[in-house]
Amino acid sequence: MTAGRIGCLSVEGISVARGARRVVEDVSFEARGGEVLGLVGPNGAGKSSLLRAIACLVPRAAGRARVDGEDLAALSPRERARRLAFLPQGHEVNWPISVERLAGLGRLPHRGPLAAPSPADREATERAMRRAGVKGFRDRPASGLSGGERARALLARALAVEAPMLLADEPVASLDPYHQLRVMELMRETAAAGDLVIVVLHDLALAARFCDRLAVMGAGRLLAFGPPEAALSPDRLAEAYRIGALHGERDGERFVLPWRRIDGAERAGS
Amino acid sequence: MSAASLIHRPTLILCLALAAACLGLATVSLTLGYVELGAAEVLRGVFGLADAPVALIVQELRLPRTLLALMIGAAMGASGAALQGLLLNPLAEPGVIGISASGGLGAVLALYFGWMSLSPYVLPASAMAGAGLATGALYLLAARNASTLTLILAGVAIGGLAISLTSLAMNLSPNPWAVSEIVFWLMGSVRDRTFEEVGLAAPFVLAGLALLVASGSALEAMSLGEEAARSLGVALGRARAQVILGVSLAVGATVAVAGVVGFVGLVVPHLLRPVVGHAPARLLIPSALGGAALILAADILVRLIAVGPELQLGVVTSLVGAPFFFWLIHRMKGRPG
């Protein structure tokens, strides 16, 4: 992985419609290689839809996503798959294939439909399994894994693509705290190598600590975009989430701890 | 890392063993018949090195039967494996979910309306169209988040419709001789076939098998769900069309020349799946070889069991396959959807 494989992702006025309803409305931002961008917001804010729209997995009603000037939608599916690894929210694995085989699927965009994995594919798969910490159970069937193990096996699959962009939809959702921290550190490492990581998160503490910048969404719109301290300011949290949080700092790192609900009357009075 | 480590060794060994089994069974199959011939004689006959009468018997009378058995088995085995991958359902099989019956209906319509007089290829074409319509309809009915049960029910409905329309055609047939001919042919057999039938089916079976084998990596990606598969660069629409077309060609062509031979596509992939590590892409070629071996063995069996009239191949595979199907359902009961 060489630094600077991706310069800039520009999301330009993306809207996504589901039926007559717009679930994402005119979202624009720019993200750079080398950063972890967190996509946060309450349930139904349109985070997952936006992520899918960037990855060209759902049709857009408007807008486009360009990487260093190149429209992602104009690329062939295979070429796009080499530029952008996508980790979906569910943990779907329909056959009890081994963890190693599962991780190796991340190499599909790099080989022909009939070609066997090359030594380079093998090495990338090994790297991904090591980074995701699944080498210890590489031969176990995916169906026999715990929720956390399976989530990491699927993360290994996404890492094996070795694309300059990683889009992950709630990658820590079913993990215990140890592995949540581990996966977030992994996201940081990936970004440190020059890649762009966009990650949908519900955990504001993790978002505040591990993301360079946050895109806060609410009702399909981008409410705020910027460094965590600005994006998760008390006013923003009240507006987006209807919560108040404890803000603090420890060892030079900032944390946000959701503390109480704010209902309508209280907000109007404050 | 050596190149050898890139190949899944158990899969390779399995393929070699199954290919050897096919060769051995094909040889045994060729030795069976009214004239007693040894294995060596038969093999010389195949390559035209034996005396003229022996070569004639082997090449003209026995080879077509053996080749058809191989083709049917390969078509059914690979189709079963591919359909299971496409529909994410271990119970999918051309016979079980009505694709074979629909191919049969297509063939019966061609016979019934006398379309065959246009071209001999109308028969396989009509059977392939029937199989293709059924596969496509099944996919539309059941592919979206279908549970195992929904899929099987949709298949049963399609199969039931095909069978009742086939019965209707026979019911309305003015010619009772044609009816008994159709009934017998629908039971599935490779008896008394010629190279004409082999030539009629072979191109389509081979094309179908090629499409199915080429869909392996797409099927494997689909095991992660639609979104993940698409994010890996798999063109889902094209991959699905490829599998549906491959199954239609392979199943339709074999049904047109040999009737309905069921359950092979269910039994073979199920038995081989653990050996290949459950990977959909690795399962296709072994399933084709295993299906071929199984049909060859079954066709040898029907000739060895002397029970008055020769048993029909399709009857034997169903007698063995149906209990296996029950056992599979019983085993799956504990599993969700």
Coordinates of C-alpha atoms in Angstrom, one line a residue:
Chain A
M1 CA 0.0 0.0 0.0
T2 CA 1.6 3.2 -1.1
A3 CA 0.7 6.5 0.3
G4 CA -1.4 8.9 -1.7
R5 CA -3.2 6.3 -3.8
I6 CA -6.2 8.5 -3.7
G7 CA -6.2 12.2 -3.6
C8 CA -9.7 13.4 -3.2
L9 CA -13.2 12.1 -3.2
S10 CA -15.8 14.7 -4.1
V11 CA -19.4 14.0 -3.5
E12 CA -21.4 16.4 -5.5
G13 CA -25.1 16.9 -4.8
I14 CA -26.0 13.3 -4.3
S15 CA -29.7 12.5 -3.8
V16 CA -31.2 9.1 -3.3
A17 CA -34.9 8.4 -3.7
R18 CA -36.8 5.4 -2.3
G19 CA -40.2 5.4 -3.9
A20 CA -41.4 9.0 -3.8
R21 CA -39.4 9.8 -0.7
R22 CA -35.9 11.3 -0.8
V23 CA -33.8 9.4 1.7
V24 CA -30.7 11.4 0.8
E25 CA -31.1 15.0 -0.2
D26 CA -28.4 17.0 -2.0
V27 CA -25.4 15.9 -0.1
S28 CA -22.0 17.4 -1.0
F29 CA -18.6 17.1 0.6
E30 CA -15.0 16.4 -0.1
A31 CA -12.9 13.8 1.6
R32 CA -9.1 13.2 1.2
G33 CA -6.9 10.2 1.1
G34 CA -5.3 9.6 4.5
E35 CA -8.4 10.4 6.6
V36 CA -11.1 8.5 8.4
L37 CA -14.4 10.1 7.7
G38 CA -17.2 9.1 10.0
L39 CA -20.8 9.2 8.8
V40 CA -23.0 9.7 11.8
G41 CA -26.6 10.5 12.5
P42 CA -29.7 9.0 14.0
N43 CA -31.5 5.9 12.6
G44 CA -33.0 6.6 9.2
A45 CA -30.9 9.7 8.6
G46 CA -29.7 8.3 5.2
K47 CA -26.2 7.3 6.2
S48 CA -26.3 3.8 4.6
S49 CA -28.1 5.1 1.6
L50 CA -25.4 7.7 1.0
L51 CA -22.6 5.2 1.5
R52 CA -24.3 2.9 -1.1
A53 CA -24.9 5.7 -3.5
I54 CA -21.2 6.7 -3.3
A55 CA -20.3 3.1 -4.0
C56 CA -22.8 3.0 -7.0
L57 CA -24.8 0.2 -5.3
V58 CA -28.1 2.1 -5.4
P59 CA -29.3 4.4 -8.2
R60 CA -29.0 8.1 -7.5
A61 CA -31.7 10.5 -8.2
A62 CA -29.1 13.2 -8.7
G63 CA -25.5 14.0 -8.2
R64 CA -22.2 12.2 -8.6
A65 CA -19.1 11.0 -6.8
R66 CA -15.7 11.7 -8.3
V67 CA -12.4 10.4 -7.4
D68 CA -9.6 12.7 -8.5
G69 CA -11.9 14.0 -11.1
E70 CA -13.1 10.7 -12.4
D71 CA -16.8 9.9 -12.1
L72 CA -17.1 6.5 -10.2
A73 CA -20.3 5.7 -12.0
A74 CA -18.6 5.9 -15.3
L75 CA -16.1 3.1 -14.4
S76 CA -16.8 -0.5 -15.2
P77 CA -18.1 -2.5 -12.2
R78 CA -14.8 -4.4 -12.0
E79 CA -12.6 -1.3 -12.3
R80 CA -14.8 0.4 -9.6
A81 CA -14.5 -2.6 -7.4
R82 CA -10.7 -2.3 -7.5
R83 CA -10.9 1.4 -6.4
L84 CA -13.4 1.0 -3.7
A85 CA -14.0 -1.8 -1.2
F86 CA -17.4 -1.9 0.4
L87 CA -18.3 -3.7 3.6
P88 CA -22.1 -4.0 3.9
Q89 CA -24.0 -3.9 7.2
G90 CA -25.4 -7.4 7.4
H91 CA -23.1 -10.4 8.0
E92 CA -24.4 -12.5 5.2
V93 CA -22.5 -15.7 4.3
N94 CA -24.7 -18.2 2.7
W95 CA -22.4 -21.3 2.6
P96 CA -20.1 -22.6 5.3
I97 CA -17.0 -21.7 3.3
S98 CA -13.7 -21.3 5.2
V99 CA -12.6 -17.9 6.6
E100 CA -9.6 -18.0 4.2
R101 CA -11.8 -18.6 1.2
L102 CA -14.2 -15.9 2.4
A103 CA -11.3 -13.4 2.7
G104 CA -10.0 -14.4 -0.6
L105 CA -13.2 -13.3 -2.3
G106 CA -11.9 -9.8 -1.9
R107 CA -9.5 -10.6 -4.7
L108 CA -12.2 -11.2 -7.2
P109 CA -12.0 -7.7 -8.8
H110 CA -8.3 -8.4 -9.5
R111 CA -8.6 -11.7 -11.3
G112 CA -10.5 -13.0 -14.3
P113 CA -13.7 -14.9 -13.8
L114 CA -11.9 -18.2 -14.5
A115 CA -8.4 -17.5 -13.2
A116 CA -7.2 -19.0 -10.1
P117 CA -5.8 -16.7 -7.4
S118 CA -2.3 -15.6 -8.2
P119 CA 0.5 -15.6 -5.6
A120 CA -0.1 -11.8 -5.2
D121 CA -3.8 -12.5 -4.5
R122 CA -2.7 -15.0 -1.8
E123 CA -0.4 -12.5 -0.2
A124 CA -3.0 -9.8 -0.1
T125 CA -5.4 -12.3 1.4
E126 CA -2.8 -13.2 4.1
R127 CA -2.2 -9.6 4.9
A128 CA -5.9 -8.9 5.2
M129 CA -6.4 -11.9 7.5
R130 CA -3.5 -10.9 9.6
R131 CA -4.8 -7.3 9.9
A132 CA -8.3 -8.4 10.8
G133 CA -7.0 -10.9 13.2
V134 CA -8.7 -13.9 11.7
K135 CA -5.6 -16.0 10.9
G136 CA -6.1 -18.1 14.0
F137 CA -9.4 -19.5 12.6
R138 CA -8.7 -19.3 8.9
D139 CA -9.8 -22.9 8.3
R140 CA -13.1 -22.7 10.2
P141 CA -16.4 -22.5 8.3
A142 CA -17.9 -19.1 8.3
S143 CA -21.2 -20.6 9.6
G144 CA -19.5 -21.8 12.8
L145 CA -18.2 -18.4 13.9
S146 CA -19.4 -16.1 16.6
G147 CA -20.9 -12.8 15.5
G148 CA -17.7 -10.9 16.2
E149 CA -15.5 -13.4 14.5
R150 CA -17.8 -13.4 11.4
A151 CA -17.7 -9.6 11.3
R152 CA -13.9 -9.6 11.4
A153 CA -13.8 -12.3 8.7
L154 CA -16.0 -10.1 6.5
L155 CA -13.8 -7.2 7.3
A156 CA -10.8 -9.3 6.1
R157 CA -12.7 -9.8 2.8
A158 CA -13.0 -6.0 2.4
L159 CA -9.4 -5.4 3.3
A160 CA -8.2 -8.0 0.9
V161 CA -9.4 -5.9 -2.0
E162 CA -6.6 -3.4 -1.0
A163 CA -8.6 -0.7 -2.7
P164 CA -7.5 2.9 -2.0
M165 CA -11.0 3.6 -0.6
L166 CA -12.8 1.6 2.1
L167 CA -16.5 2.2 2.7
A168 CA -17.7 0.3 5.8
D169 CA -21.3 0.3 7.0
E170 CA -21.3 -0.1 10.8
P171 CA -18.3 -2.3 11.0
V172 CA -18.2 -2.4 14.8
A173 CA -22.0 -2.9 15.3
S174 CA -21.8 -6.5 16.7
L175 CA -18.3 -6.4 18.2
D176 CA -17.3 -6.4 21.9
P177 CA -15.5 -3.3 23.2
Y178 CA -12.1 -4.9 22.7
H179 CA -12.7 -5.6 19.1
Q180 CA -14.5 -2.3 18.5
L181 CA -11.3 -0.5 19.5
R182 CA -9.3 -2.9 17.4
V183 CA -11.3 -2.4 14.3
M184 CA -11.3 1.4 14.7
E185 CA -7.5 1.3 15.1
L186 CA -7.4 -0.7 11.9
M187 CA -9.4 1.9 10.2
R188 CA -6.9 4.5 11.4
E189 CA -3.9 2.4 10.2
T190 CA -5.6 2.0 6.8
A191 CA -6.0 5.7 6.5
A192 CA -2.5 6.4 7.7
A193 CA -1.2 4.4 4.7
G194 CA -2.8 7.0 2.5
D195 CA -6.2 5.4 1.9
L196 CA -9.6 7.0 2.4
V197 CA -11.8 5.3 4.9
I198 CA -15.5 6.2 5.2
V199 CA -17.2 4.5 8.1
V200 CA -20.8 4.7 9.3
L201 CA -20.9 4.7 13.0
H202 CA -23.5 4.8 15.8
D203 CA -21.1 5.0 18.6
L204 CA -20.3 8.7 19.1
A205 CA -17.5 8.0 21.4
L206 CA -15.7 6.0 18.8
A207 CA -16.6 8.6 16.1
A208 CA -15.2 11.4 18.1
R209 CA -12.0 9.6 18.9
F210 CA -11.1 7.8 15.7
C211 CA -12.4 9.9 12.9
D212 CA -10.5 12.9 11.5
R213 CA -13.8 14.4 10.3
L214 CA -17.4 13.7 10.7
A215 CA -20.4 14.1 8.4
V216 CA -23.5 14.5 10.6
M217 CA -26.7 13.5 8.8
G218 CA -30.3 14.0 9.7
A219 CA -33.4 13.3 7.7
G220 CA -31.4 12.8 4.5
R221 CA -29.5 16.0 4.7
L222 CA -25.9 16.9 5.7
L223 CA -26.3 18.8 8.9
A224 CA -22.6 19.3 9.7
F225 CA -19.3 18.4 8.2
G226 CA -16.0 18.9 10.0
P227 CA -13.7 17.9 12.8
P228 CA -15.4 16.0 15.6
E229 CA -15.3 18.8 18.1
A230 CA -17.3 21.1 15.8
A231 CA -19.5 18.4 14.3
L232 CA -20.5 17.0 17.6
S233 CA -21.0 20.3 19.4
P234 CA -23.8 20.3 22.0
D235 CA -26.1 22.3 19.6
R236 CA -25.4 19.8 16.8
L237 CA -26.1 16.8 19.0
A238 CA -29.4 18.4 20.2
E239 CA -30.4 19.1 16.6
A240 CA -29.3 15.8 15.0
Y241 CA -29.9 13.3 17.8
R242 CA -32.0 15.1 20.4
I243 CA -29.5 14.2 23.0
G244 CA -27.1 16.0 25.4
A245 CA -23.7 14.5 25.9
L246 CA -20.7 14.6 28.2
H247 CA -17.7 16.1 26.4
G248 CA -14.2 15.6 27.7
E249 CA -10.6 15.0 27.1
R250 CA -8.2 12.3 28.2
D251 CA -4.6 11.8 27.2
G252 CA -5.0 14.5 24.6
E253 CA -7.9 12.6 23.0
R254 CA -11.4 13.8 23.0
F255 CA -14.5 11.8 24.0
V256 CA -18.2 12.3 23.8
L257 CA -20.5 10.3 25.9
P258 CA -24.3 10.4 25.2
W259 CA -25.9 11.3 28.5
R260 CA -29.5 12.3 28.3
R261 CA -32.5 12.7 25.9
I262 CA -33.7 16.2 25.0
D263 CA -37.4 16.3 24.2
G264 CA -39.1 19.1 22.2
A265 CA -40.2 21.3 25.0
E266 CA -36.9 21.4 26.7
R267 CA -35.1 22.2 23.5
A268 CA -37.5 25.0 22.7
G269 CA -36.9 26.4 26.2
S270 CA -33.1 26.2 26.2
Chain B
M1 CA 4.6 -19.9 -2.0
S2 CA 4.6 -22.6 -4.6
A3 CA 2.2 -22.7 -7.5
A4 CA 0.8 -26.0 -6.3
S5 CA -0.5 -24.5 -3.1
L6 CA -2.8 -22.3 -5.2
I7 CA -4.9 -25.3 -6.2
H8 CA -7.3 -26.7 -3.7
R9 CA -5.8 -30.2 -3.4
P10 CA -9.0 -32.1 -2.2
T11 CA -10.9 -30.6 -5.1
L12 CA -8.2 -31.7 -7.6
I13 CA -8.1 -35.2 -6.2
L14 CA -11.9 -35.4 -6.2
C15 CA -12.0 -34.3 -9.9
L16 CA -9.4 -36.9 -10.9
A17 CA -11.1 -39.7 -9.0
L18 CA -14.5 -38.8 -10.5
A19 CA -13.0 -38.6 -14.0
A20 CA -11.4 -42.0 -13.5
A21 CA -14.8 -43.3 -12.2
C22 CA -16.5 -42.0 -15.3
L23 CA -14.0 -43.7 -17.6
G24 CA -14.3 -47.0 -15.7
L25 CA -18.1 -46.9 -15.7
A26 CA -18.2 -45.8 -19.3
T27 CA -16.1 -48.9 -20.2
V28 CA -18.4 -51.2 -18.1
S29 CA -21.4 -49.5 -19.8
L30 CA -20.0 -50.3 -23.2
T31 CA -19.5 -54.0 -22.3
L32 CA -23.2 -54.5 -21.5
G33 CA -25.6 -55.7 -24.3
Y34 CA -26.8 -58.7 -26.2
V35 CA -23.4 -59.5 -27.6
E36 CA -20.9 -60.2 -24.8
L37 CA -17.8 -58.1 -25.2
G38 CA -14.8 -57.7 -22.9
A39 CA -13.4 -54.4 -21.8
A40 CA -10.4 -54.6 -24.0
E41 CA -12.5 -55.5 -27.0
V42 CA -14.9 -52.6 -26.3
L43 CA -12.1 -50.1 -26.0
R44 CA -10.6 -51.3 -29.3
G45 CA -14.0 -51.0 -30.8
V46 CA -14.4 -47.4 -29.6
F47 CA -11.2 -46.4 -31.4
G48 CA -12.1 -48.4 -34.5
L49 CA -9.3 -50.9 -33.9
A50 CA -11.5 -54.0 -33.4
D51 CA -13.2 -56.2 -36.1
A52 CA -15.8 -54.5 -38.2
P53 CA -18.9 -56.1 -36.4
V54 CA -17.5 -55.3 -33.0
A55 CA -16.7 -51.7 -34.0
L56 CA -20.1 -51.4 -35.4
I57 CA -21.9 -52.6 -32.3
V58 CA -19.7 -50.5 -30.0
Q59 CA -19.8 -47.3 -32.0
E60 CA -23.3 -47.3 -33.4
L61 CA -25.3 -49.1 -30.7
R62 CA -23.6 -48.7 -27.4
L63 CA -21.5 -45.5 -27.6
P64 CA -24.5 -43.2 -28.0
R65 CA -26.1 -44.6 -24.9
T66 CA -23.0 -44.2 -22.9
L67 CA -22.3 -40.7 -24.2
L68 CA -25.9 -39.6 -23.5
A69 CA -25.7 -41.0 -19.9
L70 CA -22.5 -39.0 -19.5
M71 CA -24.0 -35.8 -20.9
I72 CA -27.2 -36.1 -18.8
G73 CA -25.3 -36.7 -15.6
A74 CA -22.9 -33.8 -16.3
A75 CA -25.8 -31.5 -17.2
M76 CA -27.9 -32.3 -14.2
G77 CA -25.0 -32.3 -11.7
A78 CA -23.7 -29.0 -12.8
S79 CA -27.2 -27.5 -13.1
G80 CA -28.0 -28.5 -9.6
A81 CA -24.8 -27.1 -8.2
A82 CA -25.3 -23.8 -10.1
L83 CA -29.0 -23.4 -9.2
Q84 CA -28.2 -24.0 -5.6
G85 CA -25.6 -21.2 -5.8
L86 CA -27.9 -18.9 -7.6
L87 CA -30.9 -19.4 -5.4
L88 CA -28.7 -19.8 -2.2
N89 CA -30.7 -22.9 -1.5
P90 CA -29.4 -26.5 -1.2
L91 CA -32.7 -28.0 -2.3
A92 CA -32.7 -26.3 -5.7
E93 CA -32.5 -28.9 -8.5
P94 CA -33.9 -29.0 -12.0
G95 CA -36.2 -31.9 -11.3
V96 CA -37.4 -30.8 -7.8
I97 CA -38.2 -27.2 -8.8
G98 CA -40.0 -28.0 -12.1
I99 CA -37.4 -27.1 -14.6
S100 CA -37.1 -30.6 -16.0
A101 CA -40.9 -30.9 -16.2
S102 CA -41.1 -27.6 -18.0
G103 CA -38.5 -28.8 -20.5
G104 CA -40.5 -31.9 -20.9
L105 CA -43.6 -29.8 -21.6
G106 CA -41.7 -27.9 -24.3
A107 CA -40.6 -31.2 -25.9
V108 CA -44.1 -32.6 -25.7
L109 CA -45.6 -29.5 -27.3
A110 CA -43.0 -29.9 -30.2
L111 CA -44.1 -33.5 -30.6
Y112 CA -47.8 -32.8 -30.2
F113 CA -48.0 -30.0 -32.8
G114 CA -45.6 -31.7 -35.1
W115 CA -43.1 -28.8 -35.1
M116 CA -40.4 -31.4 -35.5
S117 CA -41.1 -31.6 -39.2
L118 CA -39.6 -28.1 -39.5
S119 CA -36.2 -29.1 -38.2
P120 CA -34.9 -31.8 -35.8
Y121 CA -33.5 -29.0 -33.7
V122 CA -37.0 -27.8 -32.9
L123 CA -37.3 -30.5 -30.3
P124 CA -34.3 -29.5 -28.1
A125 CA -35.1 -25.8 -28.8
S126 CA -38.6 -26.2 -27.5
A127 CA -37.4 -28.1 -24.5
M128 CA -34.8 -25.5 -23.8
A129 CA -37.4 -22.7 -24.1
G130 CA -39.6 -24.6 -21.6
A131 CA -36.8 -25.0 -19.2
G132 CA -35.7 -21.4 -19.6
L133 CA -39.2 -20.0 -19.0
A134 CA -39.5 -22.1 -15.8
T135 CA -36.1 -21.1 -14.5
G136 CA -36.7 -17.4 -15.3
A137 CA -40.2 -17.5 -13.7
L138 CA -38.8 -19.3 -10.6
Y139 CA -36.1 -16.7 -10.3
L140 CA -38.7 -13.8 -10.5
L141 CA -41.0 -15.5 -8.1
A142 CA -38.6 -16.6 -5.5
A143 CA -35.3 -14.9 -5.8
R144 CA -36.0 -11.9 -3.6
N145 CA -35.2 -13.0 -0.1
A146 CA -37.0 -16.2 -0.7
S147 CA -37.0 -18.8 2.1
T148 CA -36.2 -22.4 1.2
L149 CA -39.9 -23.1 1.5
T150 CA -41.1 -20.3 -0.8
L151 CA -38.6 -21.4 -3.5
I152 CA -39.6 -25.1 -3.3
L153 CA -43.3 -24.2 -3.3
A154 CA -42.8 -21.9 -6.4
G155 CA -40.9 -24.8 -8.0
V156 CA -43.7 -27.3 -7.2
A157 CA -46.3 -24.9 -8.6
I158 CA -44.3 -24.5 -11.8
G159 CA -43.7 -28.2 -12.1
G160 CA -47.3 -28.9 -11.4
L161 CA -48.4 -26.6 -14.1
A162 CA -46.0 -28.1 -16.6
I163 CA -47.1 -31.6 -15.7
S164 CA -50.8 -30.7 -16.0
L165 CA -50.2 -29.0 -19.4
T166 CA -48.3 -32.1 -20.5
S167 CA -51.2 -34.3 -19.4
L168 CA -53.6 -31.9 -21.2
A169 CA -51.6 -32.4 -24.4
M170 CA -51.8 -36.1 -24.0
N171 CA -55.4 -36.0 -23.1
L172 CA -56.3 -34.1 -26.2
S173 CA -54.0 -36.3 -28.4
P174 CA -56.0 -38.1 -31.0
N175 CA -53.3 -40.8 -31.2
P176 CA -53.1 -43.3 -28.2
W177 CA -49.9 -44.7 -29.5
A178 CA -48.3 -41.3 -29.3
V179 CA -49.5 -40.9 -25.7
S180 CA -47.8 -44.1 -24.6
E181 CA -44.7 -43.1 -26.4
I182 CA -44.7 -39.7 -24.6
V183 CA -45.4 -41.2 -21.2
F184 CA -42.6 -43.7 -21.7
W185 CA -40.2 -41.1 -22.9
L186 CA -41.0 -38.7 -20.1
M187 CA -39.9 -41.4 -17.6
G188 CA -36.3 -40.8 -18.8
S189 CA -34.1 -43.3 -20.5
V190 CA -31.0 -43.4 -22.7
R191 CA -32.0 -46.8 -24.3
D192 CA -31.8 -47.4 -28.0
R193 CA -30.4 -43.9 -28.7
T194 CA -28.4 -43.1 -31.8
F195 CA -25.7 -40.6 -32.7
E196 CA -28.5 -38.4 -34.1
E197 CA -29.7 -37.8 -30.5
V198 CA -26.2 -37.3 -29.3
G199 CA -25.6 -34.7 -32.0
L200 CA -28.8 -33.0 -31.2
A201 CA -28.1 -32.5 -27.6
A202 CA -24.3 -32.3 -27.3
P203 CA -23.7 -28.8 -28.6
F204 CA -26.2 -27.3 -26.2
V205 CA -25.1 -29.4 -23.3
L206 CA -21.5 -28.4 -23.8
A207 CA -22.5 -24.7 -24.3
G208 CA -24.6 -24.9 -21.1
L209 CA -21.9 -26.5 -19.1
A210 CA -19.4 -23.9 -20.3
L211 CA -21.7 -21.1 -19.2
L212 CA -22.3 -22.7 -15.8
V213 CA -18.6 -23.3 -15.1
A214 CA -17.8 -19.8 -16.1
S215 CA -20.3 -18.4 -13.6
G216 CA -18.4 -19.9 -10.7
S217 CA -16.8 -16.9 -9.2
A218 CA -20.0 -14.8 -9.6
L219 CA -21.9 -17.5 -7.7
E220 CA -19.3 -17.5 -5.0
A221 CA -19.5 -13.7 -4.6
M222 CA -23.3 -14.0 -4.5
S223 CA -22.9 -16.1 -1.3
L224 CA -22.1 -12.8 0.4
G225 CA -25.4 -11.3 -0.6
E226 CA -26.3 -9.0 -3.5
E227 CA -24.6 -5.9 -2.3
A228 CA -21.3 -7.4 -1.4
A229 CA -21.3 -9.3 -4.8
R230 CA -22.0 -6.1 -6.7
S231 CA -19.3 -4.2 -4.7
L232 CA -16.9 -6.9 -5.9
G233 CA -17.5 -6.0 -9.5
V234 CA -20.0 -8.8 -10.3
A235 CA -22.5 -7.7 -12.9
L236 CA -25.4 -9.5 -11.1
G237 CA -28.0 -9.3 -13.9
R238 CA -25.6 -10.8 -16.4
A239 CA -24.4 -13.5 -14.0
R240 CA -27.9 -14.5 -13.2
A241 CA -28.9 -14.6 -16.9
Q242 CA -25.8 -16.7 -17.6
V243 CA -26.8 -19.3 -15.0
I244 CA -30.4 -19.4 -16.1
L245 CA -29.3 -19.7 -19.8
G246 CA -26.7 -22.4 -18.9
V247 CA -29.3 -24.4 -17.0
S248 CA -31.9 -24.1 -19.7
L249 CA -29.5 -25.2 -22.4
A250 CA -28.1 -28.1 -20.5
V251 CA -31.3 -29.4 -18.9
G252 CA -33.5 -28.6 -22.0
A253 CA -31.2 -30.4 -24.4
T254 CA -30.9 -33.5 -22.3
V255 CA -34.7 -33.7 -21.5
A256 CA -35.4 -33.4 -25.3
V257 CA -33.4 -36.5 -26.0
A258 CA -33.7 -38.6 -22.9
G259 CA -36.7 -37.4 -20.9
V260 CA -36.7 -36.4 -17.3
V261 CA -34.0 -37.9 -15.0
G262 CA -34.5 -36.4 -11.6
F263 CA -32.7 -35.8 -8.3
V264 CA -29.1 -36.2 -9.7
G265 CA -28.6 -32.5 -9.3
L266 CA -29.7 -32.7 -5.7
V267 CA -27.8 -35.7 -4.5
V268 CA -24.4 -35.1 -6.2
P269 CA -23.7 -31.5 -5.2
H270 CA -24.8 -32.3 -1.7
L271 CA -22.5 -35.2 -1.3
L272 CA -19.5 -33.4 -2.9
R273 CA -20.0 -30.0 -1.1
P274 CA -18.0 -30.9 2.1
V275 CA -15.1 -32.2 0.0
V276 CA -14.7 -28.9 -1.8
G277 CA -15.1 -26.8 1.3
H278 CA -18.6 -25.7 0.4
A279 CA -17.3 -23.2 -2.1
P280 CA -19.9 -22.7 -4.9
A281 CA -17.2 -22.1 -7.6
R282 CA -15.3 -25.3 -6.7
L283 CA -18.4 -27.4 -6.8
L284 CA -19.4 -27.0 -10.5
I285 CA -16.9 -29.3 -12.3
P286 CA -16.9 -32.0 -9.6
S287 CA -20.7 -32.0 -9.7
A288 CA -20.7 -32.4 -13.5
L289 CA -18.2 -35.3 -13.2
G290 CA -20.1 -36.8 -10.2
G291 CA -23.4 -36.5 -12.0
A292 CA -22.0 -38.2 -15.1
A293 CA -20.6 -41.1 -12.9
L294 CA -23.9 -41.5 -11.1
I295 CA -26.0 -41.6 -14.3
L296 CA -23.6 -44.1 -15.9
A297 CA -23.8 -46.3 -12.8
A298 CA -27.6 -46.0 -12.7
D299 CA -27.8 -46.9 -16.4
I300 CA -25.6 -49.9 -15.8
L301 CA -27.9 -50.9 -12.9
V302 CA -31.1 -50.8 -15.0
R303 CA -29.5 -53.2 -17.4
L304 CA -28.2 -55.5 -14.7
I305 CA -31.5 -55.8 -12.8
A306 CA -33.5 -58.2 -14.8
V307 CA -37.2 -57.6 -13.9
G308 CA -39.0 -58.3 -17.2
P309 CA -39.0 -55.0 -19.0
E310 CA -35.9 -52.9 -18.5
L311 CA -36.4 -50.3 -15.8
Q312 CA -36.4 -46.7 -17.0
L313 CA -33.4 -44.6 -15.9
G314 CA -35.5 -41.8 -14.6
V315 CA -37.5 -44.2 -12.5
V316 CA -34.4 -45.5 -10.8
T317 CA -32.9 -42.1 -10.1
S318 CA -36.2 -41.0 -8.6
L319 CA -36.5 -44.1 -6.4
V320 CA -33.0 -43.4 -5.0
G321 CA -33.3 -39.6 -5.0
A322 CA -36.7 -39.1 -3.4
P323 CA -35.8 -40.7 -0.1
F324 CA -32.6 -38.7 -0.1
F325 CA -34.7 -35.5 -0.6
F326 CA -36.8 -36.5 2.4
W327 CA -33.7 -37.0 4.4
L328 CA -32.3 -33.6 3.4
I329 CA -35.6 -31.9 4.4
H330 CA -35.5 -33.7 7.7
R331 CA -32.0 -32.6 8.3
M332 CA -32.7 -29.0 7.4
K333 CA -35.7 -28.7 9.7
G334 CA -33.7 -27.3 12.6
R335 CA -32.2 -24.6 10.4
P336 CA -33.8 -21.2 9.9
G337 CA -35.3 -20.4 6.5

